[in-house]
PDB file of C-alpha atoms in Angstrom:
ATOM      1  CA  MET K 136    -112.729  48.333 214.169  1.00 66.00           C
ATOM      2  CA  SER K 137    -112.653  46.370 217.466  1.00 70.00           C
ATOM      3  CA  PRO K 138    -108.871  45.361 218.840  1.00 73.00           C
ATOM      4  CA  THR K 139    -108.264  41.528 218.960  1.00 78.00           C
ATOM      5  CA  LEU K 140    -107.793  39.541 221.961  1.00 75.00           C
ATOM      6  CA  ASN K 141    -104.140  39.389 220.768  1.00 78.00           C
ATOM      7  CA  GLN K 142    -103.855  43.288 220.657  1.00 78.00           C
ATOM      8  CA  MET K 143    -105.636  43.559 224.069  1.00 77.00           C
ATOM      9  CA  ARG K 144    -102.648  41.566 225.601  1.00 75.00           C
ATOM     10  CA  GLU K 145    -100.158  43.279 223.636  1.00 73.00           C
ATOM     11  CA  ALA K 146    -101.639  46.470 224.891  1.00 75.00           C
ATOM     12  CA  GLN K 147    -101.557  45.234 228.355  1.00 73.00           C
ATOM     13  CA  ARG K 148     -97.931  44.404 227.940  1.00 67.00           C
ATOM     14  CA  ALA K 149     -97.586  47.971 226.549  1.00 66.00           C
ATOM     15  CA  LEU K 150     -98.374  49.292 229.976  1.00 68.00           C
ATOM     16  CA  GLU K 151     -96.439  46.949 231.498  1.00 67.00           C
ATOM     17  CA  ALA K 152     -92.549  47.739 232.363  1.00 61.00           C
ATOM     18  CA  PRO K 153     -90.331  47.599 231.187  1.00 77.00           C
ATOM     19  CA  MET K 154     -92.428  48.643 227.831  1.00 79.00           C
ATOM     20  CA  PHE K 155     -89.419  47.515 225.437  1.00 84.00           C
ATOM     21  CA  SER K 156     -88.664  44.100 226.548  1.00 81.00           C
ATOM     22  CA  ASP K 157     -88.961  40.815 224.632  1.00 81.00           C
ATOM     23  CA  LEU K 158     -90.345  42.280 221.299  1.00 88.00           C
ATOM     24  CA  ALA K 159     -90.346  40.138 218.221  1.00 90.00           C
ATOM     25  CA  GLY K 160     -88.998  42.310 215.827  1.00 92.00           C
ATOM     26  CA  ASP K 161     -91.279  41.445 213.601  1.00 96.00           C
ATOM     27  CA  ILE K 162     -91.761  45.126 212.213  1.00 97.00           C
ATOM     28  CA  GLU K 163     -91.421  46.636 208.744  1.00 98.00           C
ATOM     29  CA  VAL K 164     -89.865  49.964 208.146  1.00 98.00           C
ATOM     30  CA  SER K 165     -89.052  52.322 205.524  1.00 98.00           C
ATOM     31  CA  PHE K 166     -87.305  56.008 205.495  1.00 98.00           C
ATOM     32  CA  GLU K 167     -87.588  59.377 203.833  1.00 97.00           C
ATOM     33  CA  PHE K 168     -84.870  61.548 203.015  1.00 96.00           C
ATOM     34  CA  PHE K 169     -84.589  65.012 201.365  1.00 92.00           C
ATOM     35  CA  PRO K 170     -82.138  65.846 198.273  1.00 91.00           C
ATOM     36  CA  PRO K 171     -78.872  67.632 199.783  1.00 89.00           C
ATOM     37  CA  LYS K 172     -77.907  70.820 198.909  1.00 87.00           C
ATOM     38  CA  SER K 173     -74.363  70.909 199.548  1.00 88.00           C
ATOM     39  CA  GLU K 174     -71.457  68.021 199.039  1.00 88.00           C
ATOM     40  CA  LYS K 175     -71.309  68.166 202.948  1.00 92.00           C
ATOM     41  CA  MET K 176     -75.232  67.691 203.145  1.00 91.00           C
ATOM     42  CA  SER K 177     -74.761  64.867 200.650  1.00 90.00           C
ATOM     43  CA  GLU K 178     -72.372  62.886 202.704  1.00 92.00           C
ATOM     44  CA  THR K 179     -74.729  63.359 205.728  1.00 93.00           C
ATOM     45  CA  LEU K 180     -77.234  61.627 203.565  1.00 93.00           C
ATOM     46  CA  TRP K 181     -74.993  58.741 202.261  1.00 95.00           C
ATOM     47  CA  GLN K 182     -73.771  57.907 205.661  1.00 96.00           C
ATOM     48  CA  SER K 183     -77.113  57.768 206.951  1.00 96.00           C
ATOM     49  CA  VAL K 184     -78.404  55.291 204.072  1.00 96.00           C
ATOM     50  CA  GLU K 185     -75.311  53.033 205.277  1.00 96.00           C
ATOM     51  CA  THR K 186     -76.504  53.276 209.047  1.00 97.00           C
ATOM     52  CA  LEU K 187     -79.958  52.500 208.146  1.00 97.00           C
ATOM     53  CA  LYS K 188     -79.554  49.853 205.255  1.00 97.00           C
ATOM     54  CA  PRO K 189     -78.461  46.920 207.842  1.00 97.00           C
ATOM     55  CA  LEU K 190     -82.471  46.971 209.063  1.00 97.00           C
ATOM     56  CA  ASP K 191     -83.817  46.200 205.722  1.00 97.00           C
ATOM     57  CA  PRO K 192     -86.026  48.701 204.696  1.00 98.00           C
ATOM     58  CA  ARG K 193     -88.835  48.081 202.555  1.00 98.00           C
ATOM     59  CA  PHE K 194     -87.696  50.955 200.612  1.00 98.00           C
ATOM     60  CA  VAL K 195     -86.314  54.573 201.155  1.00 98.00           C
ATOM     61  CA  SER K 196     -88.092  57.686 199.601  1.00 97.00           C
ATOM     62  CA  VAL K 197     -86.221  60.948 198.426  1.00 96.00           C
ATOM     63  CA  THR K 198     -88.285  63.921 198.365  1.00 94.00           C
ATOM     64  CA  TYR K 199     -88.913  66.437 195.728  1.00 84.00           C
ATOM     65  CA  GLY K 200     -89.934  70.082 195.456  1.00 62.00           C
ATOM     66  CA  ALA K 201     -90.783  71.935 192.410  1.00 51.00           C
ATOM     67  CA  GLY K 202     -87.967  73.545 190.113  1.00 51.00           C
ATOM     68  CA  GLY K 203     -85.476  71.949 187.852  1.00 50.00           C
ATOM     69  CA  SER K 204     -82.351  71.858 190.237  1.00 57.00           C
ATOM     70  CA  THR K 205     -84.472  70.027 193.021  1.00 71.00           C
ATOM     71  CA  ARG K 206     -85.895  67.636 190.539  1.00 77.00           C
ATOM     72  CA  GLU K 207     -82.395  66.482 189.508  1.00 85.00           C
ATOM     73  CA  ARG K 208     -81.189  66.039 193.077  1.00 86.00           C
ATOM     74  CA  THR K 209     -84.056  63.845 193.874  1.00 90.00           C
ATOM     75  CA  HIS K 210     -83.226  61.801 190.650  1.00 91.00           C
ATOM     76  CA  GLU K 211     -79.572  61.515 191.452  1.00 92.00           C
ATOM     77  CA  GLN K 212     -80.015  60.238 195.034  1.00 94.00           C
ATOM     78  CA  VAL K 213     -83.034  57.704 194.104  1.00 95.00           C
ATOM     79  CA  VAL K 214     -80.628  56.111 191.474  1.00 95.00           C
ATOM     80  CA  ARG K 215     -77.768  56.174 193.631  1.00 95.00           C
ATOM     81  CA  ILE K 216     -79.587  54.713 196.394  1.00 96.00           C
ATOM     82  CA  GLN K 217     -81.165  51.675 194.254  1.00 96.00           C
ATOM     83  CA  ASN K 218     -77.974  51.324 192.332  1.00 95.00           C
ATOM     84  CA  GLU K 219     -75.204  51.322 195.037  1.00 95.00           C
ATOM     85  CA  ALA K 220     -77.029  50.821 197.856  1.00 96.00           C
ATOM     86  CA  GLN K 221     -79.246  48.366 196.376  1.00 96.00           C
ATOM     87  CA  ILE K 222     -81.967  49.383 198.422  1.00 97.00           C
ATOM     88  CA  PRO K 223     -85.551  49.892 196.792  1.00 97.00           C
ATOM     89  CA  ALA K 224     -85.725  52.988 196.251  1.00 98.00           C
ATOM     90  CA  ALA K 225     -89.076  55.516 195.631  1.00 98.00           C
ATOM     91  CA  ALA K 226     -88.899  59.188 194.159  1.00 96.00           C
ATOM     92  CA  HIS K 227     -91.409  61.364 194.990  1.00 96.00           C
ATOM     93  CA  LEU K 228     -93.316  63.210 192.244  1.00 95.00           C
ATOM     94  CA  THR K 229     -95.967  66.007 192.480  1.00 93.00           C
ATOM     95  CA  CYS K 230     -98.268  68.046 190.044  1.00 93.00           C
ATOM     96  CA  VAL K 231     -96.682  71.461 191.122  1.00 90.00           C
ATOM     97  CA  ALA K 232     -94.887  73.386 188.307  1.00 86.00           C
ATOM     98  CA  ALA K 233     -95.140  71.129 185.553  1.00 90.00           C
ATOM     99  CA  THR K 234     -97.378  69.861 182.809  1.00 95.00           C
ATOM    100  CA  ARG K 235     -98.530  66.511 182.438  1.00 96.00           C
ATOM    101  CA  GLU K 236     -96.213  66.006 179.777  1.00 96.00           C
ATOM    102  CA  GLU K 237     -93.413  67.376 181.730  1.00 95.00           C
ATOM    103  CA  VAL K 238     -94.402  64.791 184.936  1.00 95.00           C
ATOM    104  CA  ASP K 239     -94.759  61.939 182.414  1.00 97.00           C
ATOM    105  CA  ALA K 240     -91.381  62.491 181.030  1.00 96.00           C
ATOM    106  CA  VAL K 241     -89.706  62.651 184.278  1.00 94.00           C
ATOM    107  CA  ALA K 242     -92.094  59.033 185.473  1.00 97.00           C
ATOM    108  CA  ARG K 243     -90.482  57.366 181.984  1.00 97.00           C
ATOM    109  CA  HIS K 244     -87.005  58.199 183.023  1.00 96.00           C
ATOM    110  CA  TYR K 245     -87.455  56.832 186.230  1.00 96.00           C
ATOM    111  CA  TRP K 246     -88.728  53.633 184.588  1.00 97.00           C
ATOM    112  CA  GLU K 247     -85.835  53.203 181.963  1.00 97.00           C
ATOM    113  CA  GLU K 248     -83.622  53.800 185.336  1.00 95.00           C
ATOM    114  CA  GLY K 249     -85.321  50.663 187.156  1.00 97.00           C
ATOM    115  CA  ILE K 250     -87.194  52.612 189.326  1.00 97.00           C
ATOM    116  CA  ARG K 251     -90.435  51.282 190.142  1.00 98.00           C
ATOM    117  CA  HIS K 252     -91.686  53.106 193.046  1.00 98.00           C
ATOM    118  CA  ILE K 253     -93.274  56.373 192.938  1.00 98.00           C
ATOM    119  CA  VAL K 254     -94.886  58.473 196.237  1.00 98.00           C
ATOM    120  CA  ALA K 255     -97.506  60.625 194.242  1.00 98.00           C
ATOM    121  CA  LEU K 256     -98.303  63.864 195.800  1.00 96.00           C
ATOM    122  CA  ARG K 257    -100.254  66.891 194.696  1.00 94.00           C
ATOM    123  CA  GLY K 258     -97.780  68.963 196.271  1.00 90.00           C
ATOM    124  CA  ASP K 259     -98.070  72.387 197.973  1.00 80.00           C
ATOM    125  CA  ALA K 260     -98.790  75.736 196.424  1.00 71.00           C
ATOM    126  CA  PRO K 261     -95.047  77.600 195.778  1.00 67.00           C
ATOM    127  CA  ASP K 262     -96.575  80.574 197.261  1.00 62.00           C
ATOM    128  CA  SER K 263     -98.523  79.192 200.391  1.00 60.00           C
ATOM    129  CA  ASP K 264    -100.477  82.733 200.590  1.00 60.00           C
ATOM    130  CA  LYS K 265    -101.964  81.996 197.651  1.00 69.00           C
ATOM    131  CA  GLY K 266    -103.088  78.696 197.911  1.00 72.00           C
ATOM    132  CA  TYR K 267    -102.911  75.634 195.589  1.00 77.00           C
ATOM    133  CA  SER K 268    -104.351  76.063 191.831  1.00 79.00           C
ATOM    134  CA  PRO K 269    -103.483  73.356 189.327  1.00 83.00           C
ATOM    135  CA  HIS K 270    -100.737  74.171 186.923  1.00 85.00           C
ATOM    136  CA  PRO K 271    -101.875  74.936 183.453  1.00 89.00           C
ATOM    137  CA  GLY K 272    -102.232  71.588 181.437  1.00 92.00           C
ATOM    138  CA  GLY K 273    -100.684  70.063 184.645  1.00 94.00           C
ATOM    139  CA  TYR K 274    -102.276  67.238 186.525  1.00 96.00           C
ATOM    140  CA  GLU K 275    -105.083  68.634 188.795  1.00 94.00           C
ATOM    141  CA  ASN K 276    -104.408  66.393 192.084  1.00 95.00           C
ATOM    142  CA  ALA K 277    -102.854  63.568 193.661  1.00 97.00           C
ATOM    143  CA  VAL K 278    -105.806  61.366 192.107  1.00 98.00           C
ATOM    144  CA  ASP K 279    -105.198  62.696 188.747  1.00 98.00           C
ATOM    145  CA  LEU K 280    -101.166  62.110 189.084  1.00 98.00           C
ATOM    146  CA  ILE K 281    -101.810  58.287 190.029  1.00 98.00           C
ATOM    147  CA  LYS K 282    -103.824  57.770 187.015  1.00 98.00           C
ATOM    148  CA  GLY K 283    -101.174  59.204 184.931  1.00 98.00           C
ATOM    149  CA  LEU K 284     -98.577  57.432 186.223  1.00 98.00           C
ATOM    150  CA  LYS K 285     -99.954  53.976 185.607  1.00 98.00           C
ATOM    151  CA  LYS K 286    -100.542  54.697 182.164  1.00 97.00           C
ATOM    152  CA  VAL K 287     -96.701  55.328 181.952  1.00 98.00           C
ATOM    153  CA  GLY K 288     -95.838  52.206 183.815  1.00 98.00           C
ATOM    154  CA  ASP K 289     -97.101  49.609 186.203  1.00 97.00           C
ATOM    155  CA  PHE K 290     -95.392  51.750 189.271  1.00 98.00           C
ATOM    156  CA  GLU K 291     -95.671  50.681 192.839  1.00 98.00           C
ATOM    157  CA  ILE K 292     -97.131  53.844 194.314  1.00 98.00           C
ATOM    158  CA  SER K 293     -97.583  55.318 197.606  1.00 98.00           C
ATOM    159  CA  ALA K 294     -99.741  57.859 198.071  1.00 98.00           C
ATOM    160  CA  ALA K 295    -100.278  60.669 201.529  1.00 97.00           C
ATOM    161  CA  ALA K 296    -102.758  60.203 203.979  1.00 98.00           C
ATOM    162  CA  TYR K 297    -103.740  62.952 206.787  1.00 97.00           C
ATOM    163  CA  PRO K 298    -104.949  61.559 210.079  1.00 96.00           C
ATOM    164  CA  GLU K 299    -106.010  65.058 211.430  1.00 95.00           C
ATOM    165  CA  MET K 300    -107.276  65.972 207.961  1.00 92.00           C
ATOM    166  CA  HIS K 301    -105.743  67.840 204.844  1.00 91.00           C
ATOM    167  CA  PRO K 302    -105.635  71.883 205.427  1.00 89.00           C
ATOM    168  CA  ASP K 303    -107.280  71.850 201.680  1.00 89.00           C
ATOM    169  CA  SER K 304    -110.124  69.550 202.673  1.00 91.00           C
ATOM    170  CA  LYS K 305    -113.599  70.745 203.665  1.00 92.00           C
ATOM    171  CA  ASP K 306    -114.178  68.008 206.053  1.00 94.00           C
ATOM    172  CA  ARG K 307    -113.144  64.781 207.387  1.00 94.00           C
ATOM    173  CA  GLN K 308    -115.022  62.783 204.952  1.00 95.00           C
ATOM    174  CA  ALA K 309    -114.118  64.536 201.996  1.00 95.00           C
ATOM    175  CA  ASP K 310    -110.441  64.096 203.092  1.00 96.00           C
ATOM    176  CA  LEU K 311    -111.699  60.317 203.498  1.00 97.00           C
ATOM    177  CA  ASP K 312    -113.484  60.038 200.028  1.00 97.00           C
ATOM    178  CA  ASN K 313    -109.986  61.623 198.401  1.00 97.00           C
ATOM    179  CA  LEU K 314    -108.008  58.711 200.019  1.00 98.00           C
ATOM    180  CA  LYS K 315    -110.164  56.198 198.504  1.00 98.00           C
ATOM    181  CA  ALA K 316    -109.957  57.506 195.312  1.00 98.00           C
ATOM    182  CA  LYS K 317    -106.211  57.448 195.299  1.00 98.00           C
ATOM    183  CA  PHE K 318    -106.513  53.658 196.023  1.00 98.00           C
ATOM    184  CA  ASP K 319    -108.911  53.292 193.354  1.00 98.00           C
ATOM    185  CA  ALA K 320    -106.776  55.280 190.973  1.00 98.00           C
ATOM    186  CA  GLY K 321    -104.044  52.515 191.623  1.00 98.00           C
ATOM    187  CA  ALA K 322    -102.244  53.652 195.020  1.00 98.00           C
ATOM    188  CA  THR K 323    -100.440  50.606 196.671  1.00 98.00           C
ATOM    189  CA  ARG K 324    -100.257  52.033 199.974  1.00 98.00           C
ATOM    190  CA  ALA K 325    -100.810  55.475 202.099  1.00 98.00           C
ATOM    191  CA  ILE K 326     -98.467  56.796 204.322  1.00 98.00           C
ATOM    192  CA  THR K 327     -99.683  59.267 207.019  1.00 98.00           C
ATOM    193  CA  GLN K 328     -98.447  62.639 207.640  1.00 96.00           C
ATOM    194  CA  PHE K 329     -96.716  62.811 210.933  1.00 96.00           C
ATOM    195  CA  PHE K 330     -98.737  62.925 214.080  1.00 96.00           C
ATOM    196  CA  PHE K 331     -97.849  62.638 217.888  1.00 96.00           C
ATOM    197  CA  GLU K 332    -100.688  60.669 219.587  1.00 96.00           C
ATOM    198  CA  PRO K 333    -101.670  57.109 218.975  1.00 97.00           C
ATOM    199  CA  GLU K 334    -105.227  57.606 219.131  1.00 97.00           C
ATOM    200  CA  CYS K 335    -104.943  59.914 216.284  1.00 97.00           C
ATOM    201  CA  PHE K 336    -104.039  57.264 214.053  1.00 98.00           C
ATOM    202  CA  PHE K 337    -106.331  54.353 215.444  1.00 97.00           C
ATOM    203  CA  ASP K 338    -109.206  56.501 215.286  1.00 97.00           C
ATOM    204  CA  PHE K 339    -108.330  57.423 211.783  1.00 97.00           C
ATOM    205  CA  ARG K 340    -107.446  53.914 210.692  1.00 97.00           C
ATOM    206  CA  ASP K 341    -111.018  52.810 212.056  1.00 97.00           C
ATOM    207  CA  ARG K 342    -112.702  55.428 210.062  1.00 97.00           C
ATOM    208  CA  ALA K 343    -110.661  54.717 206.721  1.00 97.00           C
ATOM    209  CA  ALA K 344    -111.773  51.136 207.444  1.00 97.00           C
ATOM    210  CA  ALA K 345    -115.815  52.159 207.759  1.00 96.00           C
ATOM    211  CA  ALA K 346    -115.360  54.270 204.903  1.00 95.00           C
ATOM    212  CA  GLY K 347    -114.462  50.753 202.467  1.00 96.00           C
ATOM    213  CA  ILE K 348    -110.844  51.788 202.325  1.00 97.00           C
ATOM    214  CA  GLU K 349    -108.730  48.391 202.411  1.00 94.00           C
ATOM    215  CA  GLY K 350    -105.448  49.229 201.383  1.00 95.00           C
ATOM    216  CA  GLU K 351    -102.359  49.482 203.572  1.00 97.00           C
ATOM    217  CA  ILE K 352    -101.928  52.668 205.857  1.00 98.00           C
ATOM    218  CA  VAL K 353     -98.489  53.499 207.259  1.00 98.00           C
ATOM    219  CA  PRO K 354     -98.192  55.828 210.327  1.00 98.00           C
ATOM    220  CA  GLY K 355     -95.230  58.440 209.577  1.00 98.00           C
ATOM    221  CA  ILE K 356     -93.328  59.067 212.012  1.00 97.00           C
ATOM    222  CA  MET K 357     -91.023  61.865 212.872  1.00 94.00           C
ATOM    223  CA  PRO K 358     -88.505  62.456 215.386  1.00 91.00           C
ATOM    224  CA  VAL K 359     -89.001  65.918 216.810  1.00 87.00           C
ATOM    225  CA  MET K 360     -85.021  67.497 216.002  1.00 82.00           C
ATOM    226  CA  SER K 361     -86.373  70.838 217.152  1.00 86.00           C
ATOM    227  CA  PHE K 362     -89.512  71.846 218.736  1.00 88.00           C
ATOM    228  CA  ALA K 363     -89.344  75.352 216.996  1.00 88.00           C
ATOM    229  CA  ALA K 364     -89.273  73.679 213.673  1.00 88.00           C
ATOM    230  CA  VAL K 365     -92.009  70.821 214.233  1.00 90.00           C
ATOM    231  CA  GLN K 366     -94.002  73.938 215.512  1.00 90.00           C
ATOM    232  CA  LYS K 367     -93.716  75.634 212.209  1.00 89.00           C
ATOM    233  CA  MET K 368     -94.106  72.215 210.089  1.00 89.00           C
ATOM    234  CA  SER K 369     -97.241  71.196 212.182  1.00 90.00           C
ATOM    235  CA  GLY K 370     -99.007  74.656 211.249  1.00 85.00           C
ATOM    236  CA  LEU K 371     -98.568  74.094 207.747  1.00 84.00           C
ATOM    237  CA  CYS K 372     -99.934  70.723 207.643  1.00 86.00           C
ATOM    238  CA  GLY K 373    -102.465  70.769 210.214  1.00 85.00           C
ATOM    239  CA  THR K 374    -101.106  68.382 212.758  1.00 92.00           C
ATOM    240  CA  ALA K 375    -101.593  69.035 216.380  1.00 92.00           C
ATOM    241  CA  ILE K 376     -98.710  69.086 218.991  1.00 94.00           C
ATOM    242  CA  PRO K 377    -100.208  67.841 222.145  1.00 93.00           C
ATOM    243  CA  PRO K 378     -99.637  70.408 225.061  1.00 91.00           C
ATOM    244  CA  TRP K 379     -97.375  68.004 227.225  1.00 92.00           C
ATOM    245  CA  MET K 380     -94.890  68.173 224.279  1.00 93.00           C
ATOM    246  CA  GLU K 381     -93.440  71.712 224.768  1.00 91.00           C
ATOM    247  CA  GLY K 382     -93.069  71.269 227.977  1.00 92.00           C
ATOM    248  CA  LEU K 383     -90.604  68.076 227.736  1.00 93.00           C
ATOM    249  CA  PHE K 384     -88.256  70.047 225.191  1.00 92.00           C
ATOM    250  CA  GLU K 385     -88.652  73.384 227.074  1.00 92.00           C
ATOM    251  CA  GLY K 386     -84.790  74.561 228.289  1.00 93.00           C
ATOM    252  CA  LEU K 387     -83.009  71.865 225.833  1.00 92.00           C
ATOM    253  CA  ASP K 388     -82.351  74.700 222.825  1.00 88.00           C
ATOM    254  CA  GLU K 389     -78.704  74.754 223.321  1.00 90.00           C
ATOM    255  CA  LYS K 390     -78.507  70.909 224.482  1.00 93.00           C
ATOM    256  CA  PRO K 391     -78.679  69.177 221.416  1.00 90.00           C
ATOM    257  CA  GLU K 392     -77.878  65.519 222.867  1.00 92.00           C
ATOM    258  CA  ALA K 393     -80.392  65.866 225.488  1.00 94.00           C
ATOM    259  CA  ARG K 394     -82.895  67.067 222.837  1.00 92.00           C
ATOM    260  CA  GLN K 395     -82.275  63.771 221.026  1.00 91.00           C
ATOM    261  CA  LEU K 396     -82.669  61.464 224.018  1.00 92.00           C
ATOM    262  CA  VAL K 397     -86.014  63.355 224.359  1.00 93.00           C
ATOM    263  CA  SER K 398     -87.104  62.728 220.900  1.00 93.00           C
ATOM    264  CA  ALA K 399     -85.837  59.518 220.792  1.00 92.00           C
ATOM    265  CA  THR K 400     -87.870  58.387 223.773  1.00 93.00           C
ATOM    266  CA  ILE K 401     -91.257  60.289 222.537  1.00 94.00           C
ATOM    267  CA  ALA K 402     -91.444  58.638 219.478  1.00 95.00           C
ATOM    268  CA  ALA K 403     -90.385  55.121 220.523  1.00 95.00           C
ATOM    269  CA  GLU K 404     -92.987  55.289 222.879  1.00 94.00           C
ATOM    270  CA  LEU K 405     -95.328  56.486 220.018  1.00 96.00           C
ATOM    271  CA  CYS K 406     -94.629  53.597 218.215  1.00 97.00           C
ATOM    272  CA  ARG K 407     -94.429  51.188 220.801  1.00 95.00           C
ATOM    273  CA  ARG K 408     -98.021  52.000 221.479  1.00 94.00           C
ATOM    274  CA  LEU K 409     -98.910  51.664 217.725  1.00 97.00           C
ATOM    275  CA  TYR K 410     -97.324  48.370 217.992  1.00 96.00           C
ATOM    276  CA  ALA K 411     -99.587  47.327 220.370  1.00 93.00           C
ATOM    277  CA  GLY K 412    -102.460  48.538 218.663  1.00 95.00           C
ATOM    278  CA  GLY K 413    -101.450  45.726 215.967  1.00 95.00           C
ATOM    279  CA  VAL K 414     -99.309  48.166 213.554  1.00 97.00           C
ATOM    280  CA  ARG K 415     -96.231  46.413 212.076  1.00 97.00           C
ATOM    281  CA  GLN K 416     -95.199  48.647 209.468  1.00 98.00           C
ATOM    282  CA  PHE K 417     -93.677  52.279 209.914  1.00 98.00           C
ATOM    283  CA  HIS K 418     -92.239  54.933 207.715  1.00 98.00           C
ATOM    284  CA  PHE K 419     -89.686  57.345 209.290  1.00 98.00           C
ATOM    285  CA  TYR K 420     -89.491  60.804 208.181  1.00 96.00           C
ATOM    286  CA  THR K 421     -85.507  60.821 209.193  1.00 95.00           C
ATOM    287  CA  LEU K 422     -84.556  64.550 207.951  1.00 89.00           C
ATOM    288  CA  ASN K 423     -81.362  63.065 207.150  1.00 91.00           C
ATOM    289  CA  ARG K 424     -80.110  61.791 210.377  1.00 88.00           C
ATOM    290  CA  ALA K 425     -80.157  58.366 210.850  1.00 94.00           C
ATOM    291  CA  GLU K 426     -79.468  57.851 214.651  1.00 93.00           C
ATOM    292  CA  LEU K 427     -82.924  58.786 215.922  1.00 92.00           C
ATOM    293  CA  SER K 428     -84.628  56.061 213.214  1.00 95.00           C
ATOM    294  CA  TYR K 429     -82.174  53.637 213.783  1.00 96.00           C
ATOM    295  CA  ALA K 430     -82.607  53.857 217.812  1.00 94.00           C
ATOM    296  CA  ILE K 431     -86.278  53.702 217.515  1.00 95.00           C
ATOM    297  CA  CYS K 432     -86.190  50.592 215.574  1.00 96.00           C
ATOM    298  CA  HIS K 433     -83.775  49.058 217.817  1.00 95.00           C
ATOM    299  CA  MET K 434     -86.152  49.673 220.773  1.00 94.00           C
ATOM    300  CA  LEU K 435     -89.063  48.050 218.736  1.00 95.00           C
ATOM    301  CA  GLY K 436     -86.993  44.928 218.378  1.00 95.00           C
ATOM    302  CA  LEU K 437     -85.675  45.511 214.985  1.00 96.00           C
ATOM    303  CA  ARG K 438     -81.853  43.971 214.397  1.00 95.00           C
ATOM    304  CA  PRO K 439     -79.595  44.539 211.872  1.00 95.00           C
ATOM    305  CA  LYS K 440     -80.019  41.879 209.098  1.00 86.00           C
ATOM    306  CA  VAL K 441     -76.689  39.455 208.667  1.00 74.00           C
ATOM    307  CA  ALA K 442     -75.668  38.513 205.545  1.00 64.00           C
ATOM    308  CA  SER K 443     -75.780  34.955 204.621  1.00 53.00           C
TER     309      SER K 443
END
């Protein structure tokens, strides 16, 4: 996909200083949270929701893990966000550790509660050493899950995409074929795994278009709270960490405020360069903290929506 003249002009602007001046604020954003495990964590989550709400997000999502307690916490937070904060909320659902009937029952319960958006994922194996295998009687993969959800209700469905290829895919073409199958099954959009180089997303977007994928692909942005933590996560999901990144975080383990400034700068620059390439939708993995995501959105020109 060749850049348009406007995108080329915007790319030139992105290389000029100041990098974030005069942005139109014409982006749309969404945010991801995880269910809290304690009352204190619940308070932090809710403060983050309240902080980000004025940015008028398209939706916020709450992650989900195998096991009853996590499912219940996800359900509680999704319903609360939608009903109390009055933000469109999306619930994560996976194929892990549940039969089709059990997953369908969860989906029907969400529908009855007024939740109309599901983030449909295959999910990771409970034991990473053994690799993923479908639950007996369960949905086989994300494509199968999406088809099943569409039978339960006409959900808006977000699926996952992997710019650097899912670790379980045999090659990039197979990975793209799987993404196309998700859209063909009824996915509304795909949200990418986090990445750290804009060219990674642009290359993936071009390859997806060449493969006949026409659905919306939204870059997933994760501000780095801890370099050690992101190293671990990147190793699990196959995300490449640029060589320059470690040097920027070196010596900041005991300086959280300085680390946040570095993190915001890196993520904001990534978003700015994505914006220069025509991206107008962003999904932020907040890790239940609002400050970094809010600051980045502000730098991109997004301002709180004033109630009329």
